[in-house]
GROMACS .gro file of C-alpha atoms in nm:
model
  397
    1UNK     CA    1  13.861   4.462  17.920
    2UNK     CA    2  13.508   4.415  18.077
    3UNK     CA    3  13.604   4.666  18.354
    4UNK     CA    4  13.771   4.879  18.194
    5UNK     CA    5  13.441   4.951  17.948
    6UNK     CA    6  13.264   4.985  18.239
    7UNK     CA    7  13.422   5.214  18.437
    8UNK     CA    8  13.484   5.442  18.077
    9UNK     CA    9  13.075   5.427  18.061
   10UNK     CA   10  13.036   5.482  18.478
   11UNK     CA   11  13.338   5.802  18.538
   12UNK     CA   12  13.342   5.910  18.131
   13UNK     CA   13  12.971   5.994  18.022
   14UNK     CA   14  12.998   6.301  17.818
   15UNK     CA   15  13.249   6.099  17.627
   16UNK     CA   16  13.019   5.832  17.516
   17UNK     CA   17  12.756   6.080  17.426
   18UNK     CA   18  12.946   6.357  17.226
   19UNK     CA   19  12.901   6.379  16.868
   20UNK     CA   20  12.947   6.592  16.539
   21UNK     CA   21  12.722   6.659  16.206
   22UNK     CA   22  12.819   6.839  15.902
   23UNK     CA   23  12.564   6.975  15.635
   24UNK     CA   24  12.627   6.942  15.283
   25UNK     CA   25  12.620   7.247  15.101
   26UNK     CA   26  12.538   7.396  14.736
   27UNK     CA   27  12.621   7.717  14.594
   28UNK     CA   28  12.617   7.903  14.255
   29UNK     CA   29  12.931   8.004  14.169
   30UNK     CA   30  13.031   8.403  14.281
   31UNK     CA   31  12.782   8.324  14.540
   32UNK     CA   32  12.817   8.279  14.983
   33UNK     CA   33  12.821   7.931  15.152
   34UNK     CA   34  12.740   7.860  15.490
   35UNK     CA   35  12.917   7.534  15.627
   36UNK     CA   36  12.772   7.423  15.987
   37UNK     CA   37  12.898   7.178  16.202
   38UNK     CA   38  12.658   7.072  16.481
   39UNK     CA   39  12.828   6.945  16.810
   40UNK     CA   40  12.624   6.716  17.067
   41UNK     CA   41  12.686   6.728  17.425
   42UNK     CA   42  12.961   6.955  17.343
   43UNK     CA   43  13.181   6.984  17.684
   44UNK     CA   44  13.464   7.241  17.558
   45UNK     CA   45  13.682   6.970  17.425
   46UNK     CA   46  13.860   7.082  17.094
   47UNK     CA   47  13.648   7.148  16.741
   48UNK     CA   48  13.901   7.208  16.416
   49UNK     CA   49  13.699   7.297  16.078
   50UNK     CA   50  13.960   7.197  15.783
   51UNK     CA   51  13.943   7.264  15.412
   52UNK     CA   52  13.960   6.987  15.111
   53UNK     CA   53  14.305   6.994  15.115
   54UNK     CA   54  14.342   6.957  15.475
   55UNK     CA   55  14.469   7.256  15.603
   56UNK     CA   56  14.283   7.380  15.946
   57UNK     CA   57  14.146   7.695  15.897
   58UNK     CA   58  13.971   7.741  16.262
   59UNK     CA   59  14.092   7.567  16.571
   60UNK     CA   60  13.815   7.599  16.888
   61UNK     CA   61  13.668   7.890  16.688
   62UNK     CA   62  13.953   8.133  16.776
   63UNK     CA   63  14.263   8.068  16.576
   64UNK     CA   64  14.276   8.122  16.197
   65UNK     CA   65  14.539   7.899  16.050
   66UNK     CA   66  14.496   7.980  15.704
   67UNK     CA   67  14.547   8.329  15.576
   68UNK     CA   68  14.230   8.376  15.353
   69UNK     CA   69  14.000   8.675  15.411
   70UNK     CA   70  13.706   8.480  15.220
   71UNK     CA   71  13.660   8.243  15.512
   72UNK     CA   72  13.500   8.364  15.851
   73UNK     CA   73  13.401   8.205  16.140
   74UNK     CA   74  12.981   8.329  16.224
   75UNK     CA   75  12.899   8.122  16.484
   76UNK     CA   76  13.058   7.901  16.766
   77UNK     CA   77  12.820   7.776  17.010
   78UNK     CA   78  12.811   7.475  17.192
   79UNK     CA   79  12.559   7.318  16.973
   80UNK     CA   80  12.654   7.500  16.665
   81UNK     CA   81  13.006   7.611  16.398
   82UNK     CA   82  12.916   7.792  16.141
   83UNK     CA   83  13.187   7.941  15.876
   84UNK     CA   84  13.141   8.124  15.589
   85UNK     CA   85  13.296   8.119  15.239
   86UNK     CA   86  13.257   8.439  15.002
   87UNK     CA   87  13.295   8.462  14.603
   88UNK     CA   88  13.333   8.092  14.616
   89UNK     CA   89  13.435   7.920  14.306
   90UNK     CA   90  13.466   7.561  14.133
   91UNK     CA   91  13.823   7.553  14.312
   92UNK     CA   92  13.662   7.562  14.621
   93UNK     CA   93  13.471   7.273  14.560
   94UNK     CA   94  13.479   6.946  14.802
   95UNK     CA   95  13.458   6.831  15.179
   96UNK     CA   96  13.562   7.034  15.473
   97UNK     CA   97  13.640   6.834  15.776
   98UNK     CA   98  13.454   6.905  16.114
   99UNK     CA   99  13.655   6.772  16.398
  100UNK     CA  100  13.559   6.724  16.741
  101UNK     CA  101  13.915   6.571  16.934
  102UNK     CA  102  13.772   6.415  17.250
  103UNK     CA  103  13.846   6.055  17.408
  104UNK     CA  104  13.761   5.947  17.085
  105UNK     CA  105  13.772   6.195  16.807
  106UNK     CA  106  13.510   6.252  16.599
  107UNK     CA  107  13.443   6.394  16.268
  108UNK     CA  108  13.210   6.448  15.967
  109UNK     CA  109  13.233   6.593  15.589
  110UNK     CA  110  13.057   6.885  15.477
  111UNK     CA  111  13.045   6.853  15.078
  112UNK     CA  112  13.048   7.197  14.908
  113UNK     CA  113  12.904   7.184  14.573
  114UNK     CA  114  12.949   7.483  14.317
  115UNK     CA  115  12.727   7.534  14.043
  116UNK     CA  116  12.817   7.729  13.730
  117UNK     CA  117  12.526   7.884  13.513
  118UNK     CA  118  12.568   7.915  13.186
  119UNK     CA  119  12.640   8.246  12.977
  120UNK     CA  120  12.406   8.347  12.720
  121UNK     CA  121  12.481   8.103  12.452
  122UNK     CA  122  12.635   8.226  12.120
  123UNK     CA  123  12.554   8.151  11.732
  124UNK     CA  124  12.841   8.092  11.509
  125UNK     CA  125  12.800   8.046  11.119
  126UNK     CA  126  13.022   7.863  10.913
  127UNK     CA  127  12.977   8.017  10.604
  128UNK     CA  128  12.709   8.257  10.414
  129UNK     CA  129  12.412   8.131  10.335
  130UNK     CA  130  12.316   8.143   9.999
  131UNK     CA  131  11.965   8.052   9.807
  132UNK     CA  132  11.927   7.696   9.720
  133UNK     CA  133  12.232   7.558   9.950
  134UNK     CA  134  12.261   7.471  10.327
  135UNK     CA  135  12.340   7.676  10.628
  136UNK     CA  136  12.556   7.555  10.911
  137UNK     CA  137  12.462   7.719  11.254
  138UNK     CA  138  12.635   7.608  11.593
  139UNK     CA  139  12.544   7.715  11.938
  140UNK     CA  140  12.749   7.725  12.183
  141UNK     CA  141  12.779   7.718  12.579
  142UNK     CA  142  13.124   7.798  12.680
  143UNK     CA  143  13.115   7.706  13.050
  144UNK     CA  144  12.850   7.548  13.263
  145UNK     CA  145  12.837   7.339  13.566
  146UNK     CA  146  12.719   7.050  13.522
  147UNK     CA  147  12.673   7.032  13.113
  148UNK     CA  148  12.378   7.242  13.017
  149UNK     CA  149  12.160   7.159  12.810
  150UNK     CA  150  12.094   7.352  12.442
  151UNK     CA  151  11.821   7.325  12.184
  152UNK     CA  152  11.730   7.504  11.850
  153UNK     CA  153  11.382   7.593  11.829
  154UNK     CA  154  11.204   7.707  11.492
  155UNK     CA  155  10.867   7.858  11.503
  156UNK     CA  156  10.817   7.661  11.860
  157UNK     CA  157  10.920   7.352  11.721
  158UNK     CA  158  11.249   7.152  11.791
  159UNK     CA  159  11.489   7.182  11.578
  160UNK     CA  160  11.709   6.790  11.607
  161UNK     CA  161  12.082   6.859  11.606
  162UNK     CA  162  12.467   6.740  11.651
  163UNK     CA  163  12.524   6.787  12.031
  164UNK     CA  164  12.916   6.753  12.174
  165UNK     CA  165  13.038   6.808  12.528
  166UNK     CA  166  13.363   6.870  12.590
  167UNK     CA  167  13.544   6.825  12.987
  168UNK     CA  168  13.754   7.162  13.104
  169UNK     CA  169  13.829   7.010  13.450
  170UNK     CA  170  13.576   7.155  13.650
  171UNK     CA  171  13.385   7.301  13.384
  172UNK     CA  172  13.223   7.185  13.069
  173UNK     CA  173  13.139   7.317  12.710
  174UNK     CA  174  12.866   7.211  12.494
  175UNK     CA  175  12.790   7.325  12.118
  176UNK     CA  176  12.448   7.181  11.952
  177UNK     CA  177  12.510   7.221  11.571
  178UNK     CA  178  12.207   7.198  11.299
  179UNK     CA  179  12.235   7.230  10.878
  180UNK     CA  180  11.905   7.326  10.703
  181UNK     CA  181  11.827   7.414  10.356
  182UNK     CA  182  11.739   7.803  10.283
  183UNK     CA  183  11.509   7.935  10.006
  184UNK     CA  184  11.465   8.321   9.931
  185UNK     CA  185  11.183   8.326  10.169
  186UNK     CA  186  11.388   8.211  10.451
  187UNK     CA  187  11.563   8.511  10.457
  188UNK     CA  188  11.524   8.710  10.797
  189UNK     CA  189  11.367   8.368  10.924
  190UNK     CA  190  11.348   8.378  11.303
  191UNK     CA  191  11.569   8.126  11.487
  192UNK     CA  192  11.653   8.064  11.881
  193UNK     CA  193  11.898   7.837  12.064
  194UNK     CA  194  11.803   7.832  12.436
  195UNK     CA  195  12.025   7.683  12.700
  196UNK     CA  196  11.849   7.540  13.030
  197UNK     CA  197  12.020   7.430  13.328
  198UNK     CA  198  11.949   7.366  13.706
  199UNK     CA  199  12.132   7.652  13.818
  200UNK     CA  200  11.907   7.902  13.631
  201UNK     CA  201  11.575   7.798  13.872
  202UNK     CA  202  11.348   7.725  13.571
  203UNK     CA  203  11.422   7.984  13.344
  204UNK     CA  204  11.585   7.965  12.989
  205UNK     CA  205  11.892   8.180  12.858
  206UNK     CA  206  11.799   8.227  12.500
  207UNK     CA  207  11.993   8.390  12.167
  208UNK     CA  208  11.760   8.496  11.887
  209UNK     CA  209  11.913   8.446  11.562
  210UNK     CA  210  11.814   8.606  11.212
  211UNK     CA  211  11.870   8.397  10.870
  212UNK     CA  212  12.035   8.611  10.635
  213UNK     CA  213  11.993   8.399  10.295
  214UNK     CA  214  12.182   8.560  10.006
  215UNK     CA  215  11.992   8.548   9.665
  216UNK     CA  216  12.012   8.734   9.333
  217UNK     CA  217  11.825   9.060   9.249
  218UNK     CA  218  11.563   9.097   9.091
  219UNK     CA  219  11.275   9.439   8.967
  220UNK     CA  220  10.997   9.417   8.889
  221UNK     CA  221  10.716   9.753   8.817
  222UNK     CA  222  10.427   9.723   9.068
  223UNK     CA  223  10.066   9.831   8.871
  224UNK     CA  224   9.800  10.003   9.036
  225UNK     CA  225   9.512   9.802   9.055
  226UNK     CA  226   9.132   9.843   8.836
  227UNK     CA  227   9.078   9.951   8.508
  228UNK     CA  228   9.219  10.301   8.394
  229UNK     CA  229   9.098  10.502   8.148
  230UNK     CA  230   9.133  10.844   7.990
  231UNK     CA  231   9.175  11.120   8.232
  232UNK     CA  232   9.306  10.916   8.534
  233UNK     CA  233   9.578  10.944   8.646
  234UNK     CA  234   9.861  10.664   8.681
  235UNK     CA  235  10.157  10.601   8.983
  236UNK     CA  236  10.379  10.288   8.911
  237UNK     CA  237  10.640  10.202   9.123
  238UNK     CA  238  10.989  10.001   9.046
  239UNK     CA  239  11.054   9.739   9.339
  240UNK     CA  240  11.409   9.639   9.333
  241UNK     CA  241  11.483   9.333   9.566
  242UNK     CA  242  11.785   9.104   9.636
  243UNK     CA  243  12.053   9.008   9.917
  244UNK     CA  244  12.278   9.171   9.937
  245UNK     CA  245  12.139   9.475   9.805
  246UNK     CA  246  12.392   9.656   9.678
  247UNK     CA  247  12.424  10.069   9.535
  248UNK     CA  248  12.206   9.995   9.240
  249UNK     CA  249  12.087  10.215   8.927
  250UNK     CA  250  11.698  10.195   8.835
  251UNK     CA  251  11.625  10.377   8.527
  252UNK     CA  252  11.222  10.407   8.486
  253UNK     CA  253  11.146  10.464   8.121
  254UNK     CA  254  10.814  10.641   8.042
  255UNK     CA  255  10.657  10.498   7.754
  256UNK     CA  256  10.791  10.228   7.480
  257UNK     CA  257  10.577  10.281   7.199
  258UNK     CA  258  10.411   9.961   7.085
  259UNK     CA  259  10.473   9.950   6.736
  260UNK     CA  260  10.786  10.163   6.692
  261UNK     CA  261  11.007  10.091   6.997
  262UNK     CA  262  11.052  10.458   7.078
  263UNK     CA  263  11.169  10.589   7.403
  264UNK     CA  264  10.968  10.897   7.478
  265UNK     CA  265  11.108  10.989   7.899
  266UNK     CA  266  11.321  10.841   8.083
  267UNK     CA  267  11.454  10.923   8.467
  268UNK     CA  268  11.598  10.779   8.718
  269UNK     CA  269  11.387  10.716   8.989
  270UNK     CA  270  11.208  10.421   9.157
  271UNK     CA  271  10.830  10.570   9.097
  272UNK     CA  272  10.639  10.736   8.814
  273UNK     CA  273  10.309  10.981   8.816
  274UNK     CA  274  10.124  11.075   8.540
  275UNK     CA  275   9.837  11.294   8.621
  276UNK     CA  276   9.584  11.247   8.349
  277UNK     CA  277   9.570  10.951   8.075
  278UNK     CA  278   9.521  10.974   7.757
  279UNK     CA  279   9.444  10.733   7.490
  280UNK     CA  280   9.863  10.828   7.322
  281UNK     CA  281   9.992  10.693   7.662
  282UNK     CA  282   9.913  10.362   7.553
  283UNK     CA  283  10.258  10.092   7.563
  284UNK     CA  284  10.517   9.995   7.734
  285UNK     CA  285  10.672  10.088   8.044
  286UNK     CA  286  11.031   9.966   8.152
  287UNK     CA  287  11.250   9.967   8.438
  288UNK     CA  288  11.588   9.840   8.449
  289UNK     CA  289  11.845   9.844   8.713
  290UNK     CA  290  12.212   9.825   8.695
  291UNK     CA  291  12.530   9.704   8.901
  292UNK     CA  292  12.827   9.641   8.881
  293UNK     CA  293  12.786   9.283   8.851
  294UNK     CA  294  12.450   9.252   8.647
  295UNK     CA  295  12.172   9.425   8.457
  296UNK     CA  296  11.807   9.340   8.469
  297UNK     CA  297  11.473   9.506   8.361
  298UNK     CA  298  11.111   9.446   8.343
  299UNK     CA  299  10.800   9.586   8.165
  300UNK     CA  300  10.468   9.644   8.177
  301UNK     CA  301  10.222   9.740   7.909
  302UNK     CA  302   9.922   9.992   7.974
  303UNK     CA  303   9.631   9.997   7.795
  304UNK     CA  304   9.349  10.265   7.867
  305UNK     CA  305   8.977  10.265   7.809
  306UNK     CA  306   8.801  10.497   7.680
  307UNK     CA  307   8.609  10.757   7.900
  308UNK     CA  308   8.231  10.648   7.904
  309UNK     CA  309   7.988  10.883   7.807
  310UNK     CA  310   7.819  11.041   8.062
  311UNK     CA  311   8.099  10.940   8.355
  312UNK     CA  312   8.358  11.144   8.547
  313UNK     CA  313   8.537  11.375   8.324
  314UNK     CA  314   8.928  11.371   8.263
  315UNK     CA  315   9.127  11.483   8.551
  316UNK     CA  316   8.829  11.391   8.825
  317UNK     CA  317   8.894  11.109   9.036
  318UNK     CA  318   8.689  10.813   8.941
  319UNK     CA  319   8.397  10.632   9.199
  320UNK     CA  320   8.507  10.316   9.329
  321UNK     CA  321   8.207  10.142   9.168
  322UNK     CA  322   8.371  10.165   8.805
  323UNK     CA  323   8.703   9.978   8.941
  324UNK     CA  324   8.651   9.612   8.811
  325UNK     CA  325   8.902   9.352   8.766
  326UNK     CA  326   9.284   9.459   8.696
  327UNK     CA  327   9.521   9.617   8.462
  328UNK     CA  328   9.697   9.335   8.286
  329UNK     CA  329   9.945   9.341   7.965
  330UNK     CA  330   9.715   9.300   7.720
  331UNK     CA  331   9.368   9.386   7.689
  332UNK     CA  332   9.021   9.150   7.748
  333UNK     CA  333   8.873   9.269   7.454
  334UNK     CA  334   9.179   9.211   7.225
  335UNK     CA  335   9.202   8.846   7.374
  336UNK     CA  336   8.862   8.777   7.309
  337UNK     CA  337   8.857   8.867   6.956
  338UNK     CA  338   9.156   8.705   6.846
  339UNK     CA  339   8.988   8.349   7.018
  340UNK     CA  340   8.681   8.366   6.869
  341UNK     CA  341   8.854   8.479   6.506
  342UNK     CA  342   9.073   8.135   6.563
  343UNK     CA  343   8.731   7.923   6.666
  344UNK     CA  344   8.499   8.044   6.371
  345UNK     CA  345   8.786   7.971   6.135
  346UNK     CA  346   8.883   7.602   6.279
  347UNK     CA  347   8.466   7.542   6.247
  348UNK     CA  348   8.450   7.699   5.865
  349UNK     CA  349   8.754   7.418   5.807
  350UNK     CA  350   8.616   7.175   5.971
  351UNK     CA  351   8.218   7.205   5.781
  352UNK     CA  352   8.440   7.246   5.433
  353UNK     CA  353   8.642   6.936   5.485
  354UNK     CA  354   8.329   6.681   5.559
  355UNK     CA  355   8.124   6.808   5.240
  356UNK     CA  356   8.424   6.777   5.057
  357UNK     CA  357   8.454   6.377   5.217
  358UNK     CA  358   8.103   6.319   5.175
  359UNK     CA  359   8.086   6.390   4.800
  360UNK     CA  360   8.420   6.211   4.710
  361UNK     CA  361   8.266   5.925   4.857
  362UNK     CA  362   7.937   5.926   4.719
  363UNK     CA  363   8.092   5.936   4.312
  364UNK     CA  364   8.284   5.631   4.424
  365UNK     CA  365   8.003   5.442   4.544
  366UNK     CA  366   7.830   5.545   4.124
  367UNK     CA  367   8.118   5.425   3.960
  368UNK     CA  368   8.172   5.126   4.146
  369UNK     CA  369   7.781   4.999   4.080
  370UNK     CA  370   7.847   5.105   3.700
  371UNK     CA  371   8.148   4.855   3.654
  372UNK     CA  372   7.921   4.559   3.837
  373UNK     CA  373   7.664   4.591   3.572
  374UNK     CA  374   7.922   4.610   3.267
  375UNK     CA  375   8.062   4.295   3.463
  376UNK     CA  376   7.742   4.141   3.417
  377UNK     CA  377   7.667   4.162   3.095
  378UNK     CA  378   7.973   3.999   3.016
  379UNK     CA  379   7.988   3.706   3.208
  380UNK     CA  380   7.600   3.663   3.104
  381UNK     CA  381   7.722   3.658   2.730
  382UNK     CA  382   8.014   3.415   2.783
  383UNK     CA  383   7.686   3.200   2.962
  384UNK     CA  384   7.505   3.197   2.632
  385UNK     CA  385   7.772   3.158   2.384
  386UNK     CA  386   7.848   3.507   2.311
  387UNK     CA  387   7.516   3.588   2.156
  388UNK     CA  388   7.483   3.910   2.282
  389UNK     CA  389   7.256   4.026   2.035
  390UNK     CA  390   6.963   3.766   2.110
  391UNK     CA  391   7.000   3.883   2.449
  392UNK     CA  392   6.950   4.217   2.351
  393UNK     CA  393   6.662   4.124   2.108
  394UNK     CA  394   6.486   3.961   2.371
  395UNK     CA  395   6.490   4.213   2.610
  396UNK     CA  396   6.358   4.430   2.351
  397UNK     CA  397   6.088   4.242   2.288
   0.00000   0.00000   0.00000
């Protein structure tokens, strides 16, 4: 055995010294790999490049066993094999033999990885959201590989949710599923599910996602703001809100008259001019709007000052200096009067009922010291054996 190793080593050298080296190799899926084999002390012997499965698809460089156009041999040199694989896919995936057959054959695996991005990730609701209750939104990643990764994010915060990963073979789906309470103001809330994975180099695929919160109508008559008085002129304006907002019906009534309930205009529109004020405009106004599921109004009472002497005459537009505070339903002055009416009264009640109190109490207090002294006189009599009239003779003398 001794000789025989030696004269392999002394008459066989390029045997001893000849070697292979395969590259491992990853490649986004659609994309070109480049498997190399790299032969040393290559001496023409034979070099076979085989796929997963086994099945040669070059022999010495020359000879394409397997019929598939995708594969293409780039390079054969005697320190270098390099093949090339086109729109490779996840089936593709896994180690490709390089095989150099000399006195003793030699090979090595070159693993071929495929990476699959993931799509831009999609929202799906499980039912409407409505005011008060809680929505259910899922995102989901229909195939990546490996798993990506998905997050809800809120006004650059982290939204925690209910991640699940499903196994397709090669493939893999993920959904990341969140339930939050909605209000009226979270309607048209911006939301955004973003999906990161290694295959994307850093960046983030990201769907934007819009609340759309269903809540009941509601109108309301937006004022104009300072103080009007006579000759200005007046533009109110009927805001009609709600989700969904269906074909609705405003009807903007002119005036309600205070005392008698009268209509006096009435039109159907959403805003309302009236170019100069006068002191007969003063009441109600009143919107209502109408569906075909519901009915609601609103009001809003105007009361207008009278011109000051002296100031901008009806019809002129008034300086900005004589707009103080706002128009609200019923007037400061009004107010005031009726509170100080209530407190003089409550005082006037109050100063009646202690003089009444004091004098009740003070003709107690006289008749009480009155029956002592009768008292007295008696029980001094029954003291001197009932002879009251010595005791009154004495005292007159």
């Amino acid at each position: 055995i001794c000789v025989a190793m030696l004269t392999s080593l002394l008459f066989f050298p390029s045997a001893r010294c000849q070697a292979v080296q395969a590259e491992n190799v990853t490649v986004l899926e659609g994309g070109t790999a480049q498997i190399s084999c790299r032969l040393q002390n290559y001496d023409g012997s034979i070099v076979v490049i085989q796929n997963p499965r086994r099945q040669t698809l070059f022999f010495n460089g020359t000879r394409r066993a397997l019929k598939d156009d995708r594969f293409q041999m780039v390079l054969f040199t005697p320190r270098l094999v390099r093949i090339t694989l086109t729109n490779v896919s996840v089936t593709d995936e896994g180690g490709y033999f390089c095989q150099l057959y000399t006195a003793a054959t030699h090979h090595q695996v070159a693993t071929l990885s495929v990476l699959v991005p993931p799509e831009m990730p999609t929202v799906e609701v499980k039912q409407e959201a409505v005011e008060g209750d809680e929505v259910e939104l899922t995102c989901v990643s229909p195939r990546s590989k490996p798993a990506t990764s998905l997050r809800w994010v809120r006004n650059s915060r982290e939204i925690p949710g209910a991640v699940s990963q499903q196994d397709n073979g090669k493939t893999f789906s993920v959904s990341n599923t969140i339930r939050i309470p909605v209000e009226r103001k979270d309607n048209g809330a911006a939301l955004s599910c973003e999906a990161s994975h290694q295959a994307l180099g850093g960046q983030k695929k990201i769907r934007h996602y819009r609340l759309d919160v269903y809540f009941a109508p509601s109108v309301r008559i937006v004022p104009p703001s300072g103080i009007l008085r006579e000759g200005d002129s007046l533009s109110l304006t009927c805001s009609v809100t709600g989700n969904p907002l269906h074909p609705v019906s405003v009807l903007f009534c002119d005036l309600f008259d205070l005392l008698g309930g009268h209509r006096k205009m009435c039109s159907p529109q959403t805003f309302l001019c009236i170019p100069e004020l006068n002191k007969s405009d003063n009441g109600f106004f009143h919107a209502s709007k109408s569906t075909c599921q519901s009915s609601l109004h609103t009001s809003y009472y105007l009361w207008i000052y009278t011109a000051r002497r002296g100031s901008v005459k009806p019809g002129w537009h008034r300086s900005s200096s004589e707009v103080k505070g706002a128009v609200h339903a019923v007037p400061y002055a009004v107010i005031g009067g009726i509170l100080a009416l209530l407190v003089f009264t409550v005082i006037c009640v109050l100063i009646v009922t202690i003089w009444c109190s004091v004098r009740q109490k003070g003709s107690y207090l006289t008749h009480e010291a009155s029956g002592l002294d009768e008292h007295g006189e008696v029980q001094e009599a029954f003291l001197n054996g009932n002879d009251t009239s010595q005791g009154k003779k004495e005292y007159l003398l």
